[in-house]
XYZ file of C-alpha atoms in Angstrom:
354
model
C 116.490 417.629 203.109
C 115.015 419.812 201.201
C 110.677 418.469 201.043
C 109.817 416.760 197.184
C 106.759 418.992 197.218
C 108.342 422.988 197.866
C 110.540 421.168 194.320
C 107.977 420.292 192.668
C 106.170 424.002 192.960
C 107.052 426.605 191.217
C 107.340 429.896 193.816
C 104.623 432.486 193.712
C 105.591 435.831 191.374
C 108.402 433.807 189.386
C 109.267 435.070 186.016
C 111.921 433.038 183.526
C 114.168 436.023 182.205
C 114.099 437.396 179.360
C 116.129 436.651 176.785
C 117.875 439.173 175.413
C 121.037 440.089 172.587
C 123.388 438.806 175.530
C 122.701 435.831 175.254
C 123.426 435.649 171.344
C 125.679 438.380 170.550
C 126.046 437.030 166.607
C 122.174 436.882 165.731
C 121.789 433.851 162.903
C 123.401 432.653 160.476
C 120.755 432.119 158.097
C 117.525 433.568 157.041
C 114.494 432.489 157.877
C 111.474 432.799 156.853
C 107.720 431.440 157.362
C 104.300 433.161 155.054
C 100.268 432.082 155.267
C 97.610 433.139 153.050
C 94.354 435.453 154.594
C 91.043 435.439 153.233
C 89.811 438.165 151.081
C 87.169 439.643 154.294
C 90.133 440.572 156.679
C 92.371 442.603 153.373
C 90.952 445.760 154.211
C 91.653 445.285 158.414
C 94.717 444.248 157.597
C 95.759 447.217 155.317
C 94.372 448.770 157.761
C 96.318 447.816 161.160
C 99.577 446.946 159.298
C 102.131 449.586 159.878
C 101.012 447.842 163.662
C 102.059 445.176 162.287
C 105.273 446.135 161.247
C 105.960 448.302 164.535
C 105.257 445.507 166.967
C 107.195 443.702 164.322
C 110.170 445.542 164.548
C 111.087 445.886 167.660
C 112.404 441.985 167.892
C 114.117 442.844 164.019
C 111.508 440.656 161.929
C 111.208 442.205 158.568
C 106.677 442.325 157.304
C 105.755 442.010 154.319
C 101.638 442.785 152.834
C 100.819 441.063 149.428
C 97.100 442.129 148.436
C 97.446 441.001 145.553
C 98.459 437.138 145.767
C 96.604 437.639 149.555
C 99.879 435.827 151.686
C 102.064 437.622 154.928
C 104.800 437.050 155.062
C 107.702 438.330 157.854
C 111.168 437.099 157.640
C 113.814 437.162 160.268
C 117.138 440.068 159.826
C 120.806 440.097 160.610
C 119.601 442.131 163.956
C 117.461 439.019 165.082
C 119.216 437.721 168.200
C 116.059 435.055 169.370
C 116.093 432.613 167.121
C 111.664 431.564 168.522
C 110.807 435.743 166.968
C 110.473 434.370 163.765
C 108.271 431.314 165.966
C 106.110 433.816 167.179
C 105.788 436.162 163.876
C 104.642 433.279 162.317
C 101.821 432.567 164.925
C 101.013 436.064 165.147
C 100.438 436.291 161.282
C 98.198 433.112 161.608
C 96.250 434.354 164.375
C 95.001 437.346 162.447
C 94.386 435.204 159.352
C 91.816 433.867 161.303
C 90.463 436.501 162.054
C 91.690 437.840 166.232
C 91.748 440.872 166.300
C 95.846 442.780 166.025
C 95.323 443.408 169.812
C 94.795 439.469 171.285
C 97.069 438.370 168.353
C 100.354 440.707 169.633
C 99.979 439.304 172.576
C 102.441 436.552 171.219
C 105.049 438.247 171.518
C 105.646 437.779 175.109
C 107.236 435.311 176.547
C 105.138 433.648 178.755
C 101.698 433.734 176.202
C 101.014 431.099 173.433
C 98.289 430.140 170.711
C 96.697 427.696 169.832
C 94.970 426.973 166.153
C 92.553 423.997 167.237
C 90.677 422.564 163.208
C 87.334 420.917 164.467
C 85.847 420.444 160.694
C 86.634 417.416 159.940
C 85.289 416.144 163.919
C 81.910 416.029 163.001
C 80.651 414.283 159.979
C 76.981 415.862 158.927
C 77.098 419.809 158.572
C 74.147 420.499 160.547
C 75.723 418.551 163.542
C 78.898 420.501 163.487
C 77.057 423.647 163.665
C 74.618 422.754 165.992
C 77.479 421.496 168.538
C 79.382 424.806 167.472
C 77.671 427.080 168.402
C 76.904 424.824 171.399
C 80.557 426.210 172.871
C 80.058 429.737 171.845
C 76.306 429.435 174.496
C 73.195 431.604 174.582
C 74.804 435.130 173.512
C 78.415 433.479 174.604
C 78.275 433.121 177.811
C 79.756 429.744 177.819
C 82.937 431.029 176.046
C 82.798 434.135 178.011
C 83.334 431.060 181.193
C 86.312 429.285 179.954
C 87.971 432.427 178.961
C 87.502 433.432 182.551
C 89.086 430.159 183.688
C 91.427 429.160 181.637
C 92.771 432.867 181.248
C 92.969 432.663 177.106
C 91.091 434.549 174.603
C 89.569 431.927 172.883
C 88.219 433.227 169.378
C 85.000 430.293 167.266
C 86.117 431.477 163.566
C 84.550 428.879 160.371
C 86.553 425.101 161.287
C 89.111 426.220 163.763
C 89.121 427.527 167.091
C 92.461 430.009 167.847
C 93.256 429.922 171.691
C 95.709 433.085 173.361
C 96.901 432.513 177.258
C 99.126 430.397 179.663
C 99.791 426.599 178.170
C 98.272 425.463 181.425
C 95.411 427.338 179.959
C 95.051 426.320 176.157
C 95.457 422.819 177.216
C 92.371 422.911 178.745
C 90.857 425.012 176.251
C 91.479 422.243 173.603
C 90.311 419.206 175.786
C 86.779 421.084 176.390
C 86.675 422.120 172.666
C 87.044 418.472 171.263
C 85.076 417.155 174.000
C 82.268 419.380 172.677
C 82.502 418.034 169.350
C 82.058 414.756 170.375
C 78.811 415.850 171.138
C 80.030 416.277 175.541
C 78.367 419.514 176.727
C 81.328 421.986 177.717
C 79.481 422.733 181.567
C 80.375 419.427 182.765
C 84.398 421.155 181.955
C 83.310 424.212 183.034
C 81.791 422.726 186.245
C 85.166 420.645 187.332
C 87.288 423.879 186.634
C 85.750 425.612 189.220
C 86.463 422.467 191.097
C 89.962 423.027 190.208
C 90.343 426.281 190.187
C 89.128 426.146 194.385
C 91.254 423.500 195.247
C 94.345 425.003 193.647
C 94.771 427.614 196.182
C 94.860 425.153 199.059
C 98.665 424.227 199.643
C 97.980 420.883 201.306
C 96.007 419.545 198.385
C 98.822 420.318 195.838
C 100.893 416.619 196.034
C 97.326 415.269 196.558
C 94.879 413.597 194.006
C 92.156 415.308 193.461
C 89.646 412.293 191.587
C 87.794 412.225 194.723
C 86.180 416.405 194.403
C 85.857 416.294 190.302
C 81.801 414.947 189.928
C 81.973 411.865 187.292
C 79.360 412.448 184.597
C 78.561 409.148 183.108
C 76.648 409.108 179.706
C 72.775 408.182 178.926
C 71.380 406.757 175.946
C 68.192 407.837 176.472
C 66.529 406.195 173.035
C 66.414 402.685 172.555
C 67.651 400.457 170.443
C 65.039 400.004 167.451
C 65.091 396.247 167.082
C 64.670 394.615 163.529
C 61.038 394.264 162.715
C 62.366 390.670 160.102
C 65.060 389.060 162.883
C 67.197 386.689 161.136
C 68.248 383.497 162.981
C 71.184 381.354 162.042
C 70.581 377.756 162.027
C 72.396 375.807 163.317
C 75.469 374.491 161.294
C 75.610 370.974 159.714
C 78.273 369.639 158.169
C 76.148 367.230 156.197
C 74.935 369.325 152.637
C 70.720 369.890 152.288
C 68.412 366.895 150.992
C 67.925 367.185 147.113
C 64.495 368.914 146.879
C 61.810 366.127 144.566
C 61.708 367.302 141.089
C 57.911 366.859 139.914
C 59.016 363.186 138.555
C 59.366 361.434 141.702
C 56.704 363.929 142.873
C 54.235 361.667 140.827
C 55.428 358.452 140.652
C 55.266 359.170 144.892
C 51.796 359.358 144.172
C 51.376 356.688 141.651
C 50.042 359.799 139.103
C 53.348 359.335 136.504
C 51.060 355.740 136.275
C 48.289 356.302 134.758
C 46.784 357.482 131.583
C 46.371 360.933 129.460
C 42.875 360.115 129.400
C 42.577 360.168 133.049
C 45.457 362.514 133.815
C 42.807 365.801 132.370
C 40.063 364.436 133.714
C 41.877 364.639 137.978
C 43.275 368.039 136.463
C 39.350 368.898 136.096
C 37.668 367.241 138.851
C 40.209 369.158 140.891
C 39.645 372.556 138.783
C 35.676 372.217 139.601
C 36.515 371.328 143.283
C 37.597 374.735 143.815
C 34.934 376.401 141.853
C 32.734 374.442 143.816
C 34.592 376.526 147.264
C 34.943 379.683 145.326
C 30.862 379.706 144.722
C 29.993 379.427 148.774
C 32.328 380.502 149.966
C 30.986 383.388 147.662
C 27.520 382.987 148.377
C 27.591 382.647 152.159
C 29.221 386.535 151.880
C 26.675 388.118 150.233
C 23.741 385.919 152.061
C 25.306 387.407 154.934
C 23.768 390.648 154.371
C 20.006 389.827 154.325
C 20.747 387.842 158.089
C 18.490 389.890 160.401
C 20.616 392.176 163.645
C 19.190 390.233 167.332
C 16.932 393.723 168.599
C 17.640 393.904 171.504
C 15.257 392.727 174.439
C 12.028 395.151 175.320
C 12.135 396.093 179.247
C 8.676 395.740 180.477
C 7.066 398.957 182.461
C 6.398 398.472 185.824
C 2.204 399.214 186.368
C 1.824 401.522 188.982
C 0.695 401.055 192.541
C -2.660 400.336 193.887
C -1.977 400.453 197.306
C -2.350 403.991 197.704
C -6.270 404.283 197.706
C -8.222 407.831 197.346
C -9.631 409.366 199.818
C -13.149 410.281 197.967
C -15.157 411.897 201.260
C -11.830 414.228 201.719
C -11.965 415.572 197.935
C -15.876 416.270 198.014
C -16.315 417.918 201.780
C -12.739 419.995 200.107
C -14.903 420.822 196.935
C -18.540 421.502 199.053
C -15.723 424.287 201.110
C -14.373 425.924 197.959
C -17.568 426.995 196.533
C -18.893 428.196 199.870
C -15.716 430.799 199.647
C -16.268 434.384 197.713
C -13.911 435.068 194.542
C -11.339 437.927 196.750
C -12.998 437.169 200.083
C -10.864 436.144 203.125
C -10.881 432.967 205.067
C -13.162 433.195 207.838
C -10.509 433.204 210.245
C -8.821 435.937 209.426
C -12.097 437.291 209.116
C -12.711 436.622 212.735
C -9.493 437.912 213.837
C -9.954 441.224 211.693
C -13.506 442.220 213.624
C -11.245 441.509 216.990
C -8.996 444.296 216.266
C -11.876 446.949 215.228
C -13.390 446.412 219.083
C -10.303 447.148 220.606
C -9.714 450.449 218.654
C -13.590 451.617 218.975
C -12.387 450.293 222.957
C -9.504 452.047 223.219
C -10.907 456.138 221.893
């Protein structure tokens, strides 16, 4: 009896054996070819690195041609080609080179355990300004968000124009596609990066391989902070009735109801004139009232009564007279009597000591 978890997991260090000529000694029956266009700004770089591309594809017996006039790259199989998947890898190589991926990274697609994914993001957002903001959010400040995503998925990611080119293992490409599409749907990539970091730590524990990881992963809820603006005019639906609305009364019906219909022409004119004069009188009255408002004096504030000075404190006239007499006796600059006595006593003591 073998444990099922052991059968599901891939042993560490296991690699799929490489496809050799012994697996397909007779080669391919027909020639296959793929071509792709490239933008004008890539012409100089492709012209420079094309010998390296031909050398890399030559090892897999695939021919490569560069047409600078038409602006296209073509790859074709030869009679010596034995690997049927080599032409697919060569097609992906020229696609990546056209999408501004450098040759050093693009050539890795020829390895067995490396795949590529070109994600189209141009049509996911309607407004151009919103698209540019979300694409910048994927890159992060100074490319930090993209670098973190590359480290977690072991993939090379290139954001160029309306596409995102990713290159790496299959498991990593799946995560990259999810993060890129979520970012275009206005979900910040930091949430997905946090989830990937937790998954990376959980994968190290062999006991948790067969268990569900949902309890460990964070659950982020979307919050709509902006409330929906309520319309000024609310259209309320009337109750449904099977009967049609009543027919509106005509002018003749109204005159019949008021009895005006039976009046003579002179009486009708007189009635109209009276109504007009009554309206004019009301208008003149209102106008006169508005004019008279300017002549109405404003309400004055009540005058504050001043409190009378309290005469409770009686002035001592005799005390004031004594002070005046004492002041007259003193000479200007003379010392008071107490100080003169103290000075005299001090002088006598000095004489005795001598």
